[in-house]
Amino acid sequence: MAKQNVAEQFVDILVKAGVKRLYGVVGDSLNPVVDAVRRNAAIDWVHVRHEETAAFAAGAEAQITGKLTACAGSCGPGNLHLINGLYDAHRSMAPVLALASHIPSSEIGLGFFQETHPDQLFRECSHYSELISSPKQMPRLLQTAIQNAVGRSGVSVVSLPGDIADQPAPEKAAETALVTSRPSVRPGDAEIDKLVEMIDKAQKVTLFCGSGTAGAHAEVMEFAAKVKSPVGHALRGKEWIQYDNPFDVGMSGLLGYGAAYEATHECDLLILLGTDFPYNAFLPDDVQIAQVDVRPEHLGRRSKLDLAVWGDVKETLRCLTPRVKEKTNRRFLDKMLKKHAAALEGVVKAYTRKVDKHVPIHPEYVASVLDELAADDAVFTVDTGMCNVWAARYISPNGRRRVIGSFSHGSMANALPMAIGAQFTDRKRQVVSMSGDGGFSMLMGDFLTLVQYDLPVKVVLFNNSSLGMVELEMLVAGLPSYGTANKNPDFAAVARACGAYGERVEKPKDLAGALKAAFKHKGPALVDIVTDPNALSIPPKISAEMVTGFALSASKIVLDGGVGRMVQMARSNLRNVPRP
């Protein structure tokens, strides 16, 4: 029996860690690893057209499954292309193992063809980035990388020269049990005691929730009911906390809506639950703030804290709820619920006037129809820019849907690659890429990946022939738009030329039929929707300083747009408000 080489051992360990796919582009330094994948029935090689797509796809798969995923790039330029997707995965706390293959080990440091130093280049976007310079480092180094990615929820990078990958693996090398899931983290008793005391003393408590509330919906609702607290959320918290929430007051931030801003500023005690919300200009500086987070480095880095609680949200609330005194006064909660409903009522008609005749089509209308027609368990991947606005305002969470985007890293072109990773997890689940024309065209080559693997991703293309969010930034800053226009092809024709289903929509009356046809189609499909580039209206009180760098300094409302079905949710929550 032939002796196992390092590449084969590498792949075997990935399989033992639960990795089912290795996304990447083949190249000479990667050949031993790709060949090892070919001969291992438990793992597949996914051939994408750009390594950036590989990293985005792996990150999306990790976010859907919560399990370790992997991507790979060949030496030099190949693995450099991974970096943007790895930054996104790392900032999204997605457990991803990246293989950066390397030039021949004997040539490192001598200016060899395609030489880079990937073990150094990826350090800022990973928890662990190391070079295998000898077969004797295996399998311990790879195991350590996996433990870091899974245990610390982020990226690990292993750099492996092609010649080392082809060498015999060390004999009788010890393999340890691998960490494949994270533990629950309970706060210390002292922190729980202090938080109970703060809550019992406060008359008006508000909860502001982020992605750290995943899996803790029931606990958040039980706690909010006991302390009569409004519940707001950040964009990444929307899918986890907004549905079935009688305490919902909307979202804060540049894309925010409703009464979340007021609720966080008019309370006595603000409790931040599992959020690393970056826009500190939206957070109050004159109320008590407590923060609960499983990542201690997140505590206090956005605002001054009166109490930092290190623990995951679910376990913290399990400890906390039985101990706090139930509040009987719900005046503050009812006031915020009324403000929230009133705020949404004020913008609900943003796209309804003559919508059946408005050409180009209102993008708000597109998002609203998409929300109604998409499956109850659909996965939406969302491009950065205006698609973020439409997803935040119109896609209704229900506990089964997922909404994934580059919400922390803010990269263009993420939606299509993320859809690839999401669809590979379940070919029967509906996956919708909400793409802008700028983002889609940036990595348009990987539409061919959908065709090659017959992935039934549905690309809903918001085509306004511009970089809409950038134009908005320029407008508010008092600058003329420049360099933002896109001269686009008929993207539906491009899709058909690639071998996929494609349909172009220019009139509102054709929209629903086109989306239904695309959803019914069994393979990949693209609906190219020509949308109004002037869809947004900006309140005149907004100043340039308020939106520079996506940070407001003194405003509650940024974008005066519609809110889709959220107004119905707000109306239903008003039923909980006692009548005088």
Short mmCIF file of C-alpha atoms in Angstrom, two decimals, residues 42-463:
data_model
loop_
_atom_site.label_atom_id
_atom_site.label_comp_id
_atom_site.label_asym_id
_atom_site.label_seq_id
_atom_site.Cartn_x
_atom_site.Cartn_y
_atom_site.Cartn_z
CA ALA A 42 -16.11 12.18 1.10
CA ILE A 43 -15.19 15.63 -0.21
CA ASP A 44 -15.77 17.54 -3.47
CA TRP A 45 -13.75 20.13 -5.32
CA VAL A 46 -15.91 23.09 -6.41
CA HIS A 47 -14.31 24.79 -9.37
CA VAL A 48 -15.21 28.49 -9.32
CA ARG A 49 -14.01 31.11 -11.80
CA HIS A 50 -12.42 33.46 -9.26
CA GLU A 51 -10.86 32.71 -5.89
CA GLU A 52 -12.69 35.64 -4.28
CA THR A 53 -15.87 33.75 -5.07
CA ALA A 54 -14.41 30.67 -3.39
CA ALA A 55 -13.89 32.52 -0.12
CA PHE A 56 -17.31 34.19 -0.21
CA ALA A 57 -18.98 30.86 -0.96
CA ALA A 58 -17.18 29.11 1.88
CA GLY A 59 -18.12 31.93 4.25
CA ALA A 60 -21.79 31.72 3.27
CA GLU A 61 -21.88 27.95 3.67
CA ALA A 62 -20.35 28.31 7.13
CA GLN A 63 -22.98 30.89 8.10
CA ILE A 64 -25.82 28.64 6.91
CA THR A 65 -24.55 25.44 8.53
CA GLY A 66 -22.54 26.79 11.47
CA LYS A 67 -19.84 24.26 10.54
CA LEU A 68 -16.28 24.49 9.24
CA THR A 69 -15.90 25.10 5.51
CA ALA A 70 -12.84 25.43 3.30
CA CYS A 71 -11.47 27.23 0.26
CA ALA A 72 -8.14 27.20 -1.55
CA GLY A 73 -5.96 29.29 -3.83
CA SER A 74 -2.78 28.48 -5.72
CA CYS A 75 0.52 30.22 -5.03
CA GLY A 76 0.96 33.98 -5.27
CA PRO A 77 -1.83 35.66 -7.27
CA GLY A 78 -4.18 32.71 -6.77
CA ASN A 79 -4.39 32.83 -3.01
CA LEU A 80 -4.21 36.64 -2.98
CA HIS A 81 -7.63 36.63 -4.64
CA LEU A 82 -9.05 34.92 -1.54
CA ILE A 83 -8.37 37.88 0.70
CA ASN A 84 -11.57 39.92 0.28
CA GLY A 85 -13.85 36.96 0.89
CA LEU A 86 -11.74 35.89 3.85
CA TYR A 87 -11.98 39.34 5.39
CA ASP A 88 -15.74 39.09 5.07
CA ALA A 89 -15.91 35.59 6.57
CA HIS A 90 -13.66 36.60 9.45
CA ARG A 91 -15.68 39.71 10.28
CA SER A 92 -18.88 37.67 9.99
CA MET A 93 -17.42 35.14 12.46
CA ALA A 94 -17.77 32.29 9.97
CA PRO A 95 -15.48 29.28 10.61
CA VAL A 96 -13.45 28.97 7.39
CA LEU A 97 -10.17 27.14 6.74
CA ALA A 98 -8.25 28.63 3.80
CA LEU A 99 -5.46 26.73 2.08
CA ALA A 100 -2.95 29.10 0.52
CA SER A 101 -0.63 26.97 -1.55
CA HIS A 102 2.90 28.29 -1.91
CA ILE A 103 5.93 28.30 -4.19
CA PRO A 104 8.57 25.54 -3.79
CA SER A 105 9.92 25.63 -0.25
CA SER A 106 13.52 25.87 -1.42
CA GLU A 107 12.73 29.13 -3.25
CA ILE A 108 10.95 31.02 -0.48
CA GLY A 109 12.66 34.35 0.17
CA LEU A 110 14.56 34.39 -3.13
CA GLY A 111 12.16 36.40 -5.29
CA PHE A 112 10.86 33.34 -7.13
CA PHE A 113 8.12 33.53 -9.78
CA GLN A 114 4.74 34.38 -8.15
CA GLU A 115 6.32 34.65 -4.70
CA THR A 116 4.31 36.23 -1.91
CA HIS A 117 4.26 35.52 1.82
CA PRO A 118 0.70 34.31 2.47
CA ASP A 119 1.40 33.39 6.09
CA GLN A 120 2.00 37.10 6.68
CA LEU A 121 -0.53 38.55 4.25
CA PHE A 122 -3.55 36.88 5.83
CA ARG A 123 -2.78 37.58 9.47
CA GLU A 124 -5.08 40.56 9.73
CA CYS A 125 -8.09 38.62 8.45
CA SER A 126 -7.59 35.44 10.45
CA HIS A 127 -7.17 34.08 13.94
CA TYR A 128 -4.34 31.83 12.78
CA SER A 129 -2.05 31.99 9.75
CA GLU A 130 1.01 29.74 9.55
CA LEU A 131 3.33 28.09 7.03
CA ILE A 132 3.97 24.36 6.80
CA SER A 133 7.66 24.25 6.01
CA SER A 134 8.19 20.57 6.89
CA PRO A 135 6.00 17.45 6.72
CA LYS A 136 6.79 16.93 10.39
CA GLN A 137 4.47 19.84 11.25
CA MET A 138 1.55 17.73 10.07
CA PRO A 139 -1.04 16.99 11.25
CA ARG A 140 -0.66 19.17 14.33
CA LEU A 141 -0.49 22.49 12.52
CA LEU A 142 -3.64 21.82 10.49
CA GLN A 143 -5.47 20.61 13.58
CA THR A 144 -4.46 23.79 15.40
CA ALA A 145 -5.76 25.87 12.50
CA ILE A 146 -9.09 24.05 12.62
CA GLN A 147 -9.39 24.51 16.39
CA ASN A 148 -8.83 28.25 15.95
CA ALA A 149 -11.38 28.61 13.14
CA VAL A 150 -14.10 26.66 14.93
CA GLY A 151 -13.33 27.61 18.51
CA ARG A 152 -12.90 31.32 17.84
CA SER A 153 -15.46 31.61 15.01
CA GLY A 154 -13.40 32.99 12.17
CA VAL A 155 -10.77 32.29 9.57
CA SER A 156 -7.62 30.19 9.77
CA VAL A 157 -5.09 30.09 6.94
CA VAL A 158 -2.57 27.33 6.26
CA SER A 159 0.17 28.05 3.71
CA LEU A 160 1.48 24.88 2.07
CA PRO A 161 4.24 24.73 -0.56
CA GLY A 162 3.42 22.37 -3.40
CA ASP A 163 6.58 20.31 -2.94
CA ILE A 164 5.83 19.77 0.76
CA ALA A 165 2.28 18.68 -0.11
CA ASP A 166 3.73 15.97 -2.35
CA GLN A 167 6.11 14.57 0.27
CA PRO A 168 5.34 11.52 2.44
CA ALA A 169 3.37 12.28 5.57
CA PRO A 170 5.17 11.55 8.85
CA GLU A 171 4.71 8.02 10.15
CA LYS A 172 2.75 7.42 13.34
CA ALA A 173 1.82 11.10 13.55
CA ALA A 174 -0.54 11.71 16.43
CA GLU A 175 -4.00 12.95 15.47
CA THR A 176 -6.08 14.55 18.20
CA ALA A 177 -9.85 14.84 18.48
CA LEU A 178 -11.05 17.94 16.67
CA VAL A 179 -13.26 20.72 18.00
CA THR A 180 -16.33 20.87 15.75
CA SER A 181 -18.70 23.10 17.74
CA ARG A 182 -18.59 25.94 20.25
CA PRO A 183 -19.56 25.59 23.92
CA SER A 184 -22.13 27.69 25.75
CA VAL A 185 -20.56 30.46 27.82
CA ARG A 186 -22.18 31.46 31.09
CA PRO A 187 -21.29 34.80 32.73
CA GLY A 188 -19.86 34.94 36.20
CA ASP A 189 -22.19 35.29 39.20
CA ALA A 190 -20.85 38.76 40.01
CA GLU A 191 -21.81 40.11 36.59
CA ILE A 192 -25.26 38.53 36.78
CA ASP A 193 -25.80 40.07 40.23
CA LYS A 194 -24.84 43.54 38.97
CA LEU A 195 -27.03 43.27 35.89
CA VAL A 196 -30.03 42.16 37.97
CA GLU A 197 -29.53 45.17 40.23
CA MET A 198 -29.33 47.59 37.28
CA ILE A 199 -32.47 46.17 35.67
CA ASP A 200 -34.50 46.23 38.87
CA LYS A 201 -33.58 49.88 39.48
CA ALA A 202 -34.33 51.04 35.93
CA GLN A 203 -37.79 52.30 35.08
CA LYS A 204 -37.33 52.10 31.29
CA VAL A 205 -35.27 49.27 29.77
CA THR A 206 -34.53 48.84 26.05
CA LEU A 207 -32.94 45.82 24.37
CA PHE A 208 -30.85 46.27 21.22
CA CYS A 209 -30.05 42.97 19.52
CA GLY A 210 -27.49 41.75 17.01
CA SER A 211 -26.51 38.48 15.37
CA GLY A 212 -25.43 37.13 18.76
CA THR A 213 -29.11 36.55 19.51
CA ALA A 214 -29.18 33.69 16.99
CA GLY A 215 -30.89 30.75 18.66
CA ALA A 216 -32.07 32.91 21.58
CA HIS A 217 -35.35 34.29 20.21
CA ALA A 218 -37.50 32.65 22.87
CA GLU A 219 -35.22 33.81 25.68
CA VAL A 220 -35.19 37.42 24.42
CA MET A 221 -38.99 37.46 24.13
CA GLU A 222 -39.44 36.02 27.63
CA PHE A 223 -37.06 38.57 29.12
CA ALA A 224 -38.61 41.50 27.24
CA ALA A 225 -42.06 40.46 28.43
CA LYS A 226 -40.91 40.39 32.03
CA VAL A 227 -39.23 43.80 32.04
CA LYS A 228 -41.64 45.44 29.53
CA SER A 229 -38.83 46.35 27.17
CA PRO A 230 -38.94 47.60 23.57
CA VAL A 231 -36.71 45.45 21.36
CA GLY A 232 -34.70 47.03 18.54
CA HIS A 233 -32.12 45.40 16.33
CA ALA A 234 -29.12 45.97 14.11
CA LEU A 235 -29.15 44.77 10.49
CA ARG A 236 -27.45 41.46 11.35
CA GLY A 237 -29.94 40.90 14.15
CA LYS A 238 -33.02 41.35 11.95
CA GLU A 239 -33.39 37.72 10.85
CA TRP A 240 -33.03 36.42 14.41
CA ILE A 241 -35.17 38.80 16.42
CA GLN A 242 -37.79 40.68 14.39
CA TYR A 243 -40.26 37.87 13.68
CA ASP A 244 -43.00 36.95 16.20
CA ASN A 245 -41.89 39.91 18.29
CA PRO A 246 -44.64 41.90 20.05
CA PHE A 247 -41.96 44.29 21.39
CA ASP A 248 -40.42 45.19 18.01
CA VAL A 249 -39.48 48.84 17.47
CA GLY A 250 -37.44 48.41 14.31
CA MET A 251 -33.83 48.82 13.29
CA SER A 252 -31.23 51.45 14.10
CA GLY A 253 -28.38 52.57 11.88
CA LEU A 254 -28.08 54.31 8.54
CA LEU A 255 -30.69 51.99 7.02
CA GLY A 256 -32.86 52.09 10.12
CA TYR A 257 -36.58 52.60 10.47
CA GLY A 258 -39.24 52.86 13.13
CA ALA A 259 -38.64 53.82 16.76
CA ALA A 260 -35.41 51.96 17.50
CA TYR A 261 -33.43 55.20 17.74
CA GLU A 262 -35.91 56.76 20.19
CA ALA A 263 -36.13 53.60 22.28
CA THR A 264 -32.37 53.44 22.73
CA HIS A 265 -32.10 57.12 23.63
CA GLU A 266 -35.13 57.60 25.89
CA CYS A 267 -34.57 54.62 28.20
CA ASP A 268 -32.86 54.50 31.59
CA LEU A 269 -30.96 51.32 30.79
CA LEU A 270 -29.89 50.11 27.35
CA ILE A 271 -28.86 46.45 27.13
CA LEU A 272 -26.86 45.50 24.04
CA LEU A 273 -27.36 41.81 23.31
CA GLY A 274 -24.89 40.07 21.00
CA THR A 275 -24.22 43.09 18.81
CA ASP A 276 -21.03 44.70 17.62
CA PHE A 277 -23.05 47.50 16.00
CA PRO A 278 -20.34 49.75 14.51
CA TYR A 279 -22.10 53.10 14.27
CA ASN A 280 -21.53 54.60 17.70
CA ALA A 281 -23.14 57.86 16.57
CA PHE A 282 -26.50 56.06 16.86
CA LEU A 283 -25.85 54.97 20.45
CA PRO A 284 -26.71 57.23 23.39
CA ASP A 285 -24.07 58.75 25.64
CA ASP A 286 -26.34 59.82 28.49
CA VAL A 287 -28.00 56.55 29.60
CA GLN A 288 -26.69 53.51 31.43
CA ILE A 289 -25.47 50.80 29.06
CA ALA A 290 -24.82 47.12 29.71
CA GLN A 291 -23.47 44.83 27.02
CA VAL A 292 -23.65 41.05 26.76
CA ASP A 293 -21.36 39.33 24.27
CA VAL A 294 -19.61 36.00 23.90
CA ARG A 295 -16.63 37.78 22.31
CA PRO A 296 -14.93 39.78 25.09
CA GLU A 297 -13.08 41.95 22.59
CA HIS A 298 -16.45 43.37 21.51
CA LEU A 299 -17.31 44.64 24.95
CA GLY A 300 -17.10 48.41 25.20
CA ARG A 301 -15.44 49.10 21.88
CA ARG A 302 -18.46 51.03 20.51
CA SER A 303 -19.68 52.88 23.60
CA LYS A 304 -18.83 53.54 27.21
CA LEU A 305 -20.24 50.71 29.32
CA ASP A 306 -21.57 50.72 32.84
CA LEU A 307 -21.40 46.91 32.85
CA ALA A 308 -19.67 44.40 30.57
CA VAL A 309 -21.02 40.84 30.66
CA TRP A 310 -18.97 38.11 29.02
CA GLY A 311 -21.30 35.30 27.96
CA ASP A 312 -23.53 34.17 25.16
CA VAL A 313 -26.97 35.74 25.03
CA LYS A 314 -28.99 32.57 25.48
CA GLU A 315 -27.19 31.39 28.62
CA THR A 316 -27.06 34.89 30.07
CA LEU A 317 -30.81 35.37 29.74
CA ARG A 318 -31.46 31.92 31.15
CA CYS A 319 -29.57 33.02 34.24
CA LEU A 320 -31.03 36.51 34.30
CA THR A 321 -34.76 36.20 33.62
CA PRO A 322 -35.73 34.16 36.70
CA ARG A 323 -33.92 36.62 38.96
CA VAL A 324 -35.20 40.01 37.81
CA LYS A 325 -38.37 41.47 39.26
CA GLU A 326 -41.27 41.59 36.86
CA LYS A 327 -42.17 45.15 35.91
CA THR A 328 -45.83 46.15 35.84
CA ASN A 329 -45.54 49.59 34.26
CA ARG A 330 -45.51 49.31 30.47
CA ARG A 331 -46.01 52.99 29.62
CA PHE A 332 -42.55 53.29 28.04
CA LEU A 333 -43.01 50.14 25.97
CA ASP A 334 -46.45 51.22 24.75
CA LYS A 335 -45.18 54.69 23.90
CA MET A 336 -42.40 53.20 21.75
CA LEU A 337 -44.77 50.75 20.04
CA LYS A 338 -47.04 53.66 19.09
CA LYS A 339 -44.10 55.72 17.84
CA HIS A 340 -42.88 52.76 15.81
CA ALA A 341 -46.24 52.21 14.14
CA ALA A 342 -46.61 55.93 13.43
CA ALA A 343 -43.13 56.12 11.91
CA LEU A 344 -43.84 53.19 9.61
CA GLU A 345 -47.26 54.52 8.61
CA GLY A 346 -45.57 57.71 7.50
CA VAL A 347 -43.42 55.98 4.87
CA VAL A 348 -45.53 52.99 3.86
CA LYS A 349 -46.80 54.73 0.71
CA ALA A 350 -43.30 55.40 -0.62
CA TYR A 351 -43.76 53.22 -3.69
CA THR A 352 -47.53 52.72 -4.00
CA ARG A 353 -48.53 55.78 -6.03
CA LYS A 354 -49.11 54.73 -9.66
CA VAL A 355 -46.75 51.84 -9.11
CA ASP A 356 -48.31 49.87 -11.97
CA LYS A 357 -47.35 52.64 -14.38
CA HIS A 358 -44.04 53.91 -13.01
CA VAL A 359 -41.18 53.27 -15.41
CA PRO A 360 -38.37 52.65 -14.57
CA ILE A 361 -39.72 50.32 -11.88
CA HIS A 362 -39.51 51.34 -8.24
CA PRO A 363 -36.89 49.06 -6.61
CA GLU A 364 -39.00 49.17 -3.42
CA TYR A 365 -41.84 47.58 -5.37
CA VAL A 366 -39.50 44.87 -6.67
CA ALA A 367 -38.36 44.02 -3.15
CA SER A 368 -41.94 43.99 -1.86
CA VAL A 369 -43.14 41.59 -4.58
CA LEU A 370 -40.05 39.43 -4.09
CA ASP A 371 -40.78 39.19 -0.37
CA GLU A 372 -44.33 38.01 -1.08
CA LEU A 373 -43.39 35.44 -3.73
CA ALA A 374 -40.23 33.94 -2.21
CA ALA A 375 -40.38 30.71 -0.22
CA ASP A 376 -40.94 30.76 3.52
CA ASP A 377 -37.52 29.15 4.04
CA ALA A 378 -35.66 31.03 1.32
CA VAL A 379 -32.07 32.15 1.72
CA PHE A 380 -31.48 35.70 0.52
CA THR A 381 -27.93 36.77 -0.25
CA VAL A 382 -27.69 40.55 -0.51
CA ASP A 383 -25.26 42.78 -2.36
CA THR A 384 -23.75 45.73 -0.51
CA GLY A 385 -25.23 49.10 -1.45
CA MET A 386 -28.85 49.77 -2.27
CA CYS A 387 -29.73 46.06 -2.10
CA ASN A 388 -28.93 46.32 1.61
CA VAL A 389 -31.63 48.98 1.88
CA TRP A 390 -34.25 46.87 0.10
CA ALA A 391 -33.45 43.75 2.12
CA ALA A 392 -33.47 45.66 5.40
CA ARG A 393 -36.80 47.30 4.63
CA TYR A 394 -38.74 44.67 2.71
CA ILE A 395 -37.56 41.10 3.36
CA SER A 396 -39.70 39.73 6.16
CA PRO A 397 -38.03 37.32 8.57
CA ASN A 398 -40.03 34.43 9.98
CA GLY A 399 -37.53 32.25 11.80
CA ARG A 400 -36.93 30.03 8.76
CA ARG A 401 -35.61 32.48 6.20
CA ARG A 402 -31.98 33.55 6.17
CA VAL A 403 -30.57 36.90 5.02
CA ILE A 404 -26.82 36.94 4.44
CA GLY A 405 -24.68 39.79 3.20
CA SER A 406 -21.39 41.54 3.67
CA PHE A 407 -22.92 43.42 6.57
CA SER A 408 -19.69 43.90 8.54
CA HIS A 409 -17.04 44.06 5.81
CA GLY A 410 -19.20 45.91 3.27
CA SER A 411 -17.76 44.37 0.11
CA MET A 412 -19.24 44.73 -3.34
CA ALA A 413 -20.06 41.65 -5.40
CA ASN A 414 -20.77 39.34 -2.46
CA ALA A 415 -24.33 38.22 -3.25
CA LEU A 416 -23.73 35.86 -6.20
CA PRO A 417 -20.72 34.08 -4.61
CA MET A 418 -22.57 33.72 -1.30
CA ALA A 419 -25.54 32.24 -3.14
CA ILE A 420 -23.25 29.56 -4.55
CA GLY A 421 -22.16 28.48 -1.07
CA ALA A 422 -25.70 28.66 0.29
CA GLN A 423 -27.14 26.57 -2.54
CA PHE A 424 -24.54 23.82 -2.20
CA THR A 425 -25.79 23.17 1.34
CA ASP A 426 -29.24 22.22 0.02
CA ARG A 427 -30.13 22.09 -3.67
CA LYS A 428 -33.84 21.91 -2.85
CA ARG A 429 -33.90 25.09 -0.79
CA GLN A 430 -34.70 28.33 -2.60
CA VAL A 431 -31.69 30.66 -2.75
CA VAL A 432 -32.18 34.21 -4.06
CA SER A 433 -29.28 36.50 -4.89
CA MET A 434 -30.41 40.12 -4.53
CA SER A 435 -27.75 41.61 -6.79
CA GLY A 436 -27.06 45.15 -7.91
CA ASP A 437 -25.82 45.64 -11.45
CA GLY A 438 -22.47 46.93 -10.14
CA GLY A 439 -21.90 44.03 -7.78
CA PHE A 440 -23.12 41.39 -10.22
CA SER A 441 -20.94 42.61 -13.08
CA MET A 442 -17.85 42.66 -10.83
CA LEU A 443 -17.88 38.86 -10.40
CA MET A 444 -20.22 38.02 -13.25
CA GLY A 445 -17.91 35.25 -14.43
CA ASP A 446 -19.10 33.04 -11.61
CA PHE A 447 -22.62 32.99 -13.01
CA LEU A 448 -20.98 30.27 -15.10
CA THR A 449 -20.39 28.32 -11.88
CA LEU A 450 -24.16 28.17 -11.41
CA VAL A 451 -24.50 26.74 -14.89
CA GLN A 452 -21.58 24.33 -14.54
CA TYR A 453 -23.01 22.75 -11.38
CA ASP A 454 -26.66 23.34 -12.32
CA LEU A 455 -27.22 25.23 -9.08
CA PRO A 456 -30.82 26.54 -9.02
CA VAL A 457 -29.88 29.98 -7.65
CA LYS A 458 -32.27 32.75 -8.67
CA VAL A 459 -30.49 36.04 -9.35
CA VAL A 460 -32.83 39.00 -8.96
CA LEU A 461 -30.89 41.85 -10.52
CA PHE A 462 -31.73 45.42 -9.45
CA ASN A 463 -30.43 47.14 -12.56
#
